[in-house]
Coordinates of C-alpha atoms in Angstrom, one line a residue:
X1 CA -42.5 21.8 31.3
X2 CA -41.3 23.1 34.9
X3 CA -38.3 24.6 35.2
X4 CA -35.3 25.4 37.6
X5 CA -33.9 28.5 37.6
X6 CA -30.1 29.7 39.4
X7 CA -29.0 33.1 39.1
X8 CA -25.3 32.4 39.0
X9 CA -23.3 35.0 37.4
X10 CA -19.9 34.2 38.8
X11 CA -20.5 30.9 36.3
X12 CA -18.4 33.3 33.1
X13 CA -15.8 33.3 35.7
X14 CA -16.5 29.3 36.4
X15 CA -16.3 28.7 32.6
X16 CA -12.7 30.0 32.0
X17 CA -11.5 28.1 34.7
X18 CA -13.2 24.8 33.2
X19 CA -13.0 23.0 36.5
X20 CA -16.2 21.9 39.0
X21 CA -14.2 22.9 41.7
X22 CA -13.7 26.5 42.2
X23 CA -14.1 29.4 44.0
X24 CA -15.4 32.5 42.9
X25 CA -14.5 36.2 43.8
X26 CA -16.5 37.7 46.5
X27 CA -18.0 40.6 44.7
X28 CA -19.3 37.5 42.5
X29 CA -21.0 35.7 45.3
X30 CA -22.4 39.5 46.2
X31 CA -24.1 39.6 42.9
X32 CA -25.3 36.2 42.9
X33 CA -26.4 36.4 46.5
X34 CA -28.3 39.8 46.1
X35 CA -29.8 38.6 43.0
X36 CA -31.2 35.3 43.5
X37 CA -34.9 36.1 42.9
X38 CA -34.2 38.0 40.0
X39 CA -35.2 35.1 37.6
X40 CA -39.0 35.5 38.8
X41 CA -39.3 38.4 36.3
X42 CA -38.8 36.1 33.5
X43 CA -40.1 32.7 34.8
X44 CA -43.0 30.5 33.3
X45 CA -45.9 29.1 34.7
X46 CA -44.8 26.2 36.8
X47 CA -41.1 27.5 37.2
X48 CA -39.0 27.8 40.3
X49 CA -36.5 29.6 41.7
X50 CA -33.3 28.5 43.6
X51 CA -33.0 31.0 46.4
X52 CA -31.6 29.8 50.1
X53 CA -31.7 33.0 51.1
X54 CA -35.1 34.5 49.9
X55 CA -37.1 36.9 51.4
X56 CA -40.4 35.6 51.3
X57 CA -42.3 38.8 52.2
X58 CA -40.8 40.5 49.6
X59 CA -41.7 37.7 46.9
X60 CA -45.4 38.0 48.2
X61 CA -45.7 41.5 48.0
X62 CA -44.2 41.3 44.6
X63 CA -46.4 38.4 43.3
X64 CA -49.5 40.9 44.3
X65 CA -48.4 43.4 42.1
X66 CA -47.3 42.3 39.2
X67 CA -48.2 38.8 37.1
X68 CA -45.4 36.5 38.0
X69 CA -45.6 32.5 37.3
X70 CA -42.4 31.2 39.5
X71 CA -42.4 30.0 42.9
X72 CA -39.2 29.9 45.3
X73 CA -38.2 26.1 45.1
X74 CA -37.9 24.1 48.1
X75 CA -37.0 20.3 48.6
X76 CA -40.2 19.2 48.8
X77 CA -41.3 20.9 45.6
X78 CA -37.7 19.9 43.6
X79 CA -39.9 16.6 42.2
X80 CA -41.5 18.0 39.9
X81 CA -38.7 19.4 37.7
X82 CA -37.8 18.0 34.5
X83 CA -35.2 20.5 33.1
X84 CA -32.7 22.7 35.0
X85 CA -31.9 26.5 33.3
X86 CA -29.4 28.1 35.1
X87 CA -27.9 31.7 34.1
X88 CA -25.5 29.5 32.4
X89 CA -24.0 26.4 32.2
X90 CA -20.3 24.8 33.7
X91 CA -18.8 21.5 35.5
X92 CA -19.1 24.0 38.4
X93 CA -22.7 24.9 37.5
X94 CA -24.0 21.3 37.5
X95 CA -21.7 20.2 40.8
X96 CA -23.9 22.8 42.5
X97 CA -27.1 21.4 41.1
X98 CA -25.9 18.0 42.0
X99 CA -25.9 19.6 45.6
X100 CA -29.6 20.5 45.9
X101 CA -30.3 16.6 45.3
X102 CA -31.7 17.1 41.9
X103 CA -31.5 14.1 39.6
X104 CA -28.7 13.4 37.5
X105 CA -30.7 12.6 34.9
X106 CA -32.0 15.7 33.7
X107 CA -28.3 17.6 33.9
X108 CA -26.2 17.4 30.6
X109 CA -23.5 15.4 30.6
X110 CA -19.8 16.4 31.0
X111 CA -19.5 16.0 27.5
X112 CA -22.1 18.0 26.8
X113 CA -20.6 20.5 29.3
X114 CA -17.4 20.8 27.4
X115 CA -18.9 21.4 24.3
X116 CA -20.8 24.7 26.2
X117 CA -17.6 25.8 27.2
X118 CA -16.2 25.4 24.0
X119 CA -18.7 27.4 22.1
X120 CA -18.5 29.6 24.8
X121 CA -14.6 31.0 23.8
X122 CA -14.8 34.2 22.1
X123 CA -12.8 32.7 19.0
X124 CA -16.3 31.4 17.7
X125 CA -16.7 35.1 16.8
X126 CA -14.1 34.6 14.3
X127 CA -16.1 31.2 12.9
X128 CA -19.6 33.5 13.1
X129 CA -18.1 36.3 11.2
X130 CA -16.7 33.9 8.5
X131 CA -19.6 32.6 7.5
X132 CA -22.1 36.1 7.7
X133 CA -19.1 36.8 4.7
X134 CA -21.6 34.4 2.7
X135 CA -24.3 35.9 3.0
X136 CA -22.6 39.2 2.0
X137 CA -22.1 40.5 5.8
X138 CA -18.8 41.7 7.0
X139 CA -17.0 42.3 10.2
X140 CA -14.7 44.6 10.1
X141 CA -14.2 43.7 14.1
X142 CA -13.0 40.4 13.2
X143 CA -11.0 39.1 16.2
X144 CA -7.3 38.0 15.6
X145 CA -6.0 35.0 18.0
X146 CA -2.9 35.1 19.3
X147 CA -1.3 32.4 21.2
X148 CA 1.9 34.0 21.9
X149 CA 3.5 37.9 22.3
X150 CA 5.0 37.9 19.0
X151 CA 1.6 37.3 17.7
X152 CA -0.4 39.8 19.8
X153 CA 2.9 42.5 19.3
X154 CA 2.3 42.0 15.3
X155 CA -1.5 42.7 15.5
X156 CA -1.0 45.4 17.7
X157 CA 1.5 47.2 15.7
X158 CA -0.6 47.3 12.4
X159 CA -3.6 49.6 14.1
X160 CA -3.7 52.4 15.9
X161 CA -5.5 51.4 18.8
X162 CA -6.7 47.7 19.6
X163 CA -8.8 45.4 22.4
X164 CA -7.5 42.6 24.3
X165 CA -10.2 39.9 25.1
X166 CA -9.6 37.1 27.7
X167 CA -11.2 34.3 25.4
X168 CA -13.7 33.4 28.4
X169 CA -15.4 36.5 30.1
X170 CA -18.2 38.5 29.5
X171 CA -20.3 41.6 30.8
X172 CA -16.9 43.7 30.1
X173 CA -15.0 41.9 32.5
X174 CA -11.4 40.2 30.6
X175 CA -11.8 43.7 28.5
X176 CA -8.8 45.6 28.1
X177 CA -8.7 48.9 25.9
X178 CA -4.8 49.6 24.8
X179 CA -5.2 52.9 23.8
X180 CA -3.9 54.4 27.1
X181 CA -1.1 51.9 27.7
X182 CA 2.3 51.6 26.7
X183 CA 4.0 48.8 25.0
X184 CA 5.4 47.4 28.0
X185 CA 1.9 46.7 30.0
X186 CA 0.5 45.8 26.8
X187 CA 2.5 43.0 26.8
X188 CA 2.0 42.4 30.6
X189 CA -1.4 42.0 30.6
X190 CA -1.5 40.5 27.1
X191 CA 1.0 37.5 28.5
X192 CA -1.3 37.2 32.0
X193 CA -3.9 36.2 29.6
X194 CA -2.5 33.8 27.9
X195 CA -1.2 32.5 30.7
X196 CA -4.5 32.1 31.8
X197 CA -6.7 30.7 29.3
X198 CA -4.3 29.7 26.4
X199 CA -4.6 32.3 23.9
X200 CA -5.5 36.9 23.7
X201 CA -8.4 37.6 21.4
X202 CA -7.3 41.2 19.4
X203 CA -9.6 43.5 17.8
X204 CA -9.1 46.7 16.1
X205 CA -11.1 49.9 18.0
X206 CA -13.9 51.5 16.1
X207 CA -15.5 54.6 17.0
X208 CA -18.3 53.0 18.6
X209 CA -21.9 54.8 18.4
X210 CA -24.2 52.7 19.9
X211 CA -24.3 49.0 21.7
X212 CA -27.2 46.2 21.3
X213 CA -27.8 43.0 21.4
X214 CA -30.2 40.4 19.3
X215 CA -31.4 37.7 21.4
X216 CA -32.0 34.0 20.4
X217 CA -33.8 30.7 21.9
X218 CA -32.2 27.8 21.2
X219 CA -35.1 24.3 21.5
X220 CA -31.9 22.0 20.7
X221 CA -32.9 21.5 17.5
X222 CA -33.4 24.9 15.9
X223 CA -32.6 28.9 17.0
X224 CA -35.4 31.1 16.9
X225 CA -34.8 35.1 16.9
X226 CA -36.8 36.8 19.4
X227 CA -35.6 40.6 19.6
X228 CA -33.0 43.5 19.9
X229 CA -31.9 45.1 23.0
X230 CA -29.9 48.3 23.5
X231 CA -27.3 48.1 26.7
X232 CA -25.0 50.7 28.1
X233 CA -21.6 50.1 30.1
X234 CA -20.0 52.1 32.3
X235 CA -16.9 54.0 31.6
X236 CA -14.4 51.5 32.3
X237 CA -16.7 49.3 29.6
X238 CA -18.3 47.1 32.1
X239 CA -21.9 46.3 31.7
X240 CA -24.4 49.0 33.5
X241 CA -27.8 48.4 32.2
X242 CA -30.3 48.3 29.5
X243 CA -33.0 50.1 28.0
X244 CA -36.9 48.8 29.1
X245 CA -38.7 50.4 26.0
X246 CA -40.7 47.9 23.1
X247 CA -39.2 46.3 19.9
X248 CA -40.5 49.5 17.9
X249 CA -39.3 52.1 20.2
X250 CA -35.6 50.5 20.4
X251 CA -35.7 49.6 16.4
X252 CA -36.2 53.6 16.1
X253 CA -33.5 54.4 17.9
X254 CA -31.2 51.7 15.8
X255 CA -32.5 53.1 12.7
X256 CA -31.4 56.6 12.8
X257 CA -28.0 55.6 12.1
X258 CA -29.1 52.3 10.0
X259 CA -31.5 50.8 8.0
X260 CA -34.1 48.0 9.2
X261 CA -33.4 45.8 6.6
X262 CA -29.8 45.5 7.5
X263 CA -30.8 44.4 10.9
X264 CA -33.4 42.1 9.3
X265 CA -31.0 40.6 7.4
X266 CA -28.3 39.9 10.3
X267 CA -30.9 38.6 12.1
X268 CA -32.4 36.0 9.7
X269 CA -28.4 35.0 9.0
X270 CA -27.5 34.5 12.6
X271 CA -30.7 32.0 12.7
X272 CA -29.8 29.9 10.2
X273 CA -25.9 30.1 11.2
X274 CA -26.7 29.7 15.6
X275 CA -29.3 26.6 14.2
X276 CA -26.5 24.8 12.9
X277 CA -23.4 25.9 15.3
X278 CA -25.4 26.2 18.7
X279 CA -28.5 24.3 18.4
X280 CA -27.7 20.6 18.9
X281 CA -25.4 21.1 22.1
X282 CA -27.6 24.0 23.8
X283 CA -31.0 24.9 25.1
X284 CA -32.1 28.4 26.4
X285 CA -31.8 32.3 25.8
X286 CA -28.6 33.7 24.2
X287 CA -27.4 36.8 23.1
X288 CA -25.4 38.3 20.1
X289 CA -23.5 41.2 21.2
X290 CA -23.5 43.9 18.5
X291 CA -22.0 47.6 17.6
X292 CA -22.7 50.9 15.1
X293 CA -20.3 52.5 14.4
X294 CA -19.2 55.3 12.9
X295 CA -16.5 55.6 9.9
X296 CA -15.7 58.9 8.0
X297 CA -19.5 59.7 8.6
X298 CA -20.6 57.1 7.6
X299 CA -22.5 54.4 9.8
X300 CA -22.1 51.0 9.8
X301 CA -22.8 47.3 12.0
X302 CA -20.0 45.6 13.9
X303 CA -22.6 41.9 13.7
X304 CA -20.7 39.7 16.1
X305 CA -18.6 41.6 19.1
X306 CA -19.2 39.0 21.6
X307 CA -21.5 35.8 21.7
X308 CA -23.2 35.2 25.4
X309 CA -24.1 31.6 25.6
X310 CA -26.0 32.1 28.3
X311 CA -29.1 33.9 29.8
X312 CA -28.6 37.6 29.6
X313 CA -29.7 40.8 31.3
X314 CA -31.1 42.0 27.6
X315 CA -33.3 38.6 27.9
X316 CA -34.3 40.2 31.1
X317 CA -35.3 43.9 29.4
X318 CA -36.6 42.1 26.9
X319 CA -39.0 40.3 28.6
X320 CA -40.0 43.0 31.0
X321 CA -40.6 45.2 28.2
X322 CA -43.1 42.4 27.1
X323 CA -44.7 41.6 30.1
X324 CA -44.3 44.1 32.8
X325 CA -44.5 47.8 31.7
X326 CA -47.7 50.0 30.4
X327 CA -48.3 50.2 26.6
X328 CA -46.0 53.1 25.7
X329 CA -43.8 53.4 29.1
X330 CA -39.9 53.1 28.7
X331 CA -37.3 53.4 31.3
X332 CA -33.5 51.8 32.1
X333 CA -32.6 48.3 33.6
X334 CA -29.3 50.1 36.2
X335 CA -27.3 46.8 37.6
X336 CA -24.8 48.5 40.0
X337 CA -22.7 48.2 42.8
X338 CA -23.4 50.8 44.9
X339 CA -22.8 49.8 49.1
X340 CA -24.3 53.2 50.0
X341 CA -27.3 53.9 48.0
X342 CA -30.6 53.1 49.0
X343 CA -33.3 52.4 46.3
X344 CA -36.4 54.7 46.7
X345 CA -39.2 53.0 45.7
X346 CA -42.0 55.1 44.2
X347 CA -43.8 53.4 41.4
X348 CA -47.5 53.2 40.6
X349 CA -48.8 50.3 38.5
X350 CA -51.9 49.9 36.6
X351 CA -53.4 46.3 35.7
X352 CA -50.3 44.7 37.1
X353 CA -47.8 46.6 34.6
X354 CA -45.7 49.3 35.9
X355 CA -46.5 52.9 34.7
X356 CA -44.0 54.8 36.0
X357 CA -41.2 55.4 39.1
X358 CA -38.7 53.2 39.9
X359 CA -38.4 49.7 41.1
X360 CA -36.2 47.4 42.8
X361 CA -35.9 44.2 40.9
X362 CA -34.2 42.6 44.0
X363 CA -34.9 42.5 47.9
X364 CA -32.8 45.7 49.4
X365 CA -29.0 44.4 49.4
X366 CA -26.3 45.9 51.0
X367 CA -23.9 45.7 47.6
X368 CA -25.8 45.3 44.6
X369 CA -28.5 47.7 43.5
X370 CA -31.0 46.0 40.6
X371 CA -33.8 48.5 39.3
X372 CA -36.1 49.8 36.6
X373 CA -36.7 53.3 36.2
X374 CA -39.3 54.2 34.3
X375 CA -40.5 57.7 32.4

């Protein structure tokens, strides 16, 4: 069944704001400009691609290289689509879709909409992480709501050193670490949140070890697992990039500091739970945001940090791991903004998969830099 894709990562932002009318930052509209081809990696046979700007050489070049099934969509070629899958879903999102003359028809509603958006606050962590407690898996990061500064002050004052979380935001972004902050601009930004978007999501800081993800497709009737994947952020705790390796090589890595079967058991929990919370009122890719960490030496899994109702870069690594690399290769996803660096190309592929070097995921773009490098 053909497909339309849109890269459009300034929809988080869209989703908070809950209205179809909005504009987005410009370093947003950078990333969503520089990276409007990027769904190509993960496309299926028959797919295409919304990209006004595309660089058509560079897609051909591409396309000889590497197995890819999408196409650049045009209007003569819009026809033939029956579903839309954008990076993720918003009254902005399907305004825009509206726009390239595609039928109504096969949008969801705006009821259907609001129920995305609704799902998408970070307070279904809390509902998540209630029910793993029944099948004998806690959280110790379970998120405390507060809807006021008494409530947030309360929280705050019983541990050592907490998180703010904006209710809607994601990739880091609407992140705020307390540790270094007095009382005073913990309450400032605390209260601009809630001015904001209603309510402050608080969470208790662990000494983190490692991040990951699990990933899940959603049919709109049931949620299938379909794999881990191990990210990185940057200092300030925004997203920077993942880790292109297979399932076995990133399950190693995992297991050093836990067993298998714990993840095993998360995962087959989170299927049955996402099958009857996310299921009926969502179809596409989504991922689980997850954390080890580490307490009196002792390791242990933080199950449900932050839920991504959308398509994800670890769907991205994921699939490129599957598709697009040499038995055995591994190598990073980097997703930067970097205005003065220039991408040197130098990788050699064999059979269409990439072997080694690095590669541009993107046409060259004066902001964003979107690569693998690979060993």
């Amino acid at each position: 069944m053909p497909q339309l894709h849109l890269f459009n990562p300034e929809n988080d932002i869209a989703l908070a704001y809950g209205k179809s009318q909005y504009t987005a930052p410009p370093n947003a509209m950078r990333l969503r400009t520089a990276g409007e081809l990027l769904p190509l990696w993960f496309c299926e046979k028959g797919d295409q691609v919304i990209s006004p700007n595309a660089d058509l050489g560079w897609v051909k070049d591409i396309k000889s290289q590497f197995d890819i099934n999408g196409e650049v969509a045009s209007p003569s070629t819009l026809s033939s689509i029956t579903q839309c899958s954008p990076w993720g879903w918003s009254l902005y999102t399907k305004k825009q879709l509206l726009n390239t003359n595609i039928n109504e028809q096969i949008l969801p509603s705006d009821e259907q909409i609001d129920k995305i958006r609704e799902l998408s606050h970070r307070r279904l962590c809390v509902d998540m992480s209630n029910q793993l407690l029944n099948y004998n898996i806690p959280n110790p990061t379970l998120p405390f709501e507060a809807h006021n500064e008494e409530e947030m002050l309360e929280y705050a004052r019983k541990h050592q050193s907490i998180f703010l979380k904006a209710p809607w935001s994601s990739s880091g972004r609407g992140v705020i670490n307390t540790s270094h902050i007095n009382e005073e601009e913990l309450k400032r930004r605390a209260l601009g949140i809630i001015r904001n978007q209603g309510s402050v999501l608080c969470e208790k800081a662990l000494n983190k070890v490692s991040d990951f993800a699990m990933l899940f497709f959603s049919n709109g009737v049931t949620v299938e697992y379909k794999g881990i994947s191990s990210f990185f952020n940057t200092t300030k705790g925004a997203y920077a990039g993942n880790i292109i390796a297979s399932q076995e090589y990133i399950l190693k890595s995992l297991t050093q500091y836990i067993s298998e079967s714990s993840l095993i058991n998360i995962a087959n929990a989170l299927t049955q739970i996402l099958t009857k919370l996310i299921a009926p009122h969502y179809y596409g890719y989504f991922g689980v945001d997850m954390m080890i960490y580490r307490n009196d030496d002792i390791y242990h899994i933080a199950p449900c940090v932050e839920i991504n109702l959308r398509m994800t870069m670890g769907v991205i690594a994921l699939i490129w791991a599957e598709r697009h690399i040499t038995l055995g290769s591994k190598g990073k996803m980097i997703v930067e903004y970097a205005p003065n660096k220039t991408i040197e190309e130098n990788y050699v592929t064999i059979n269409s998969k990439l072997k080694s070097g690095t590669i541009s995921l993107i046409p060259p773009d004066k902001y964003f830099k979107i690569y693998i490098s690979v060993e």
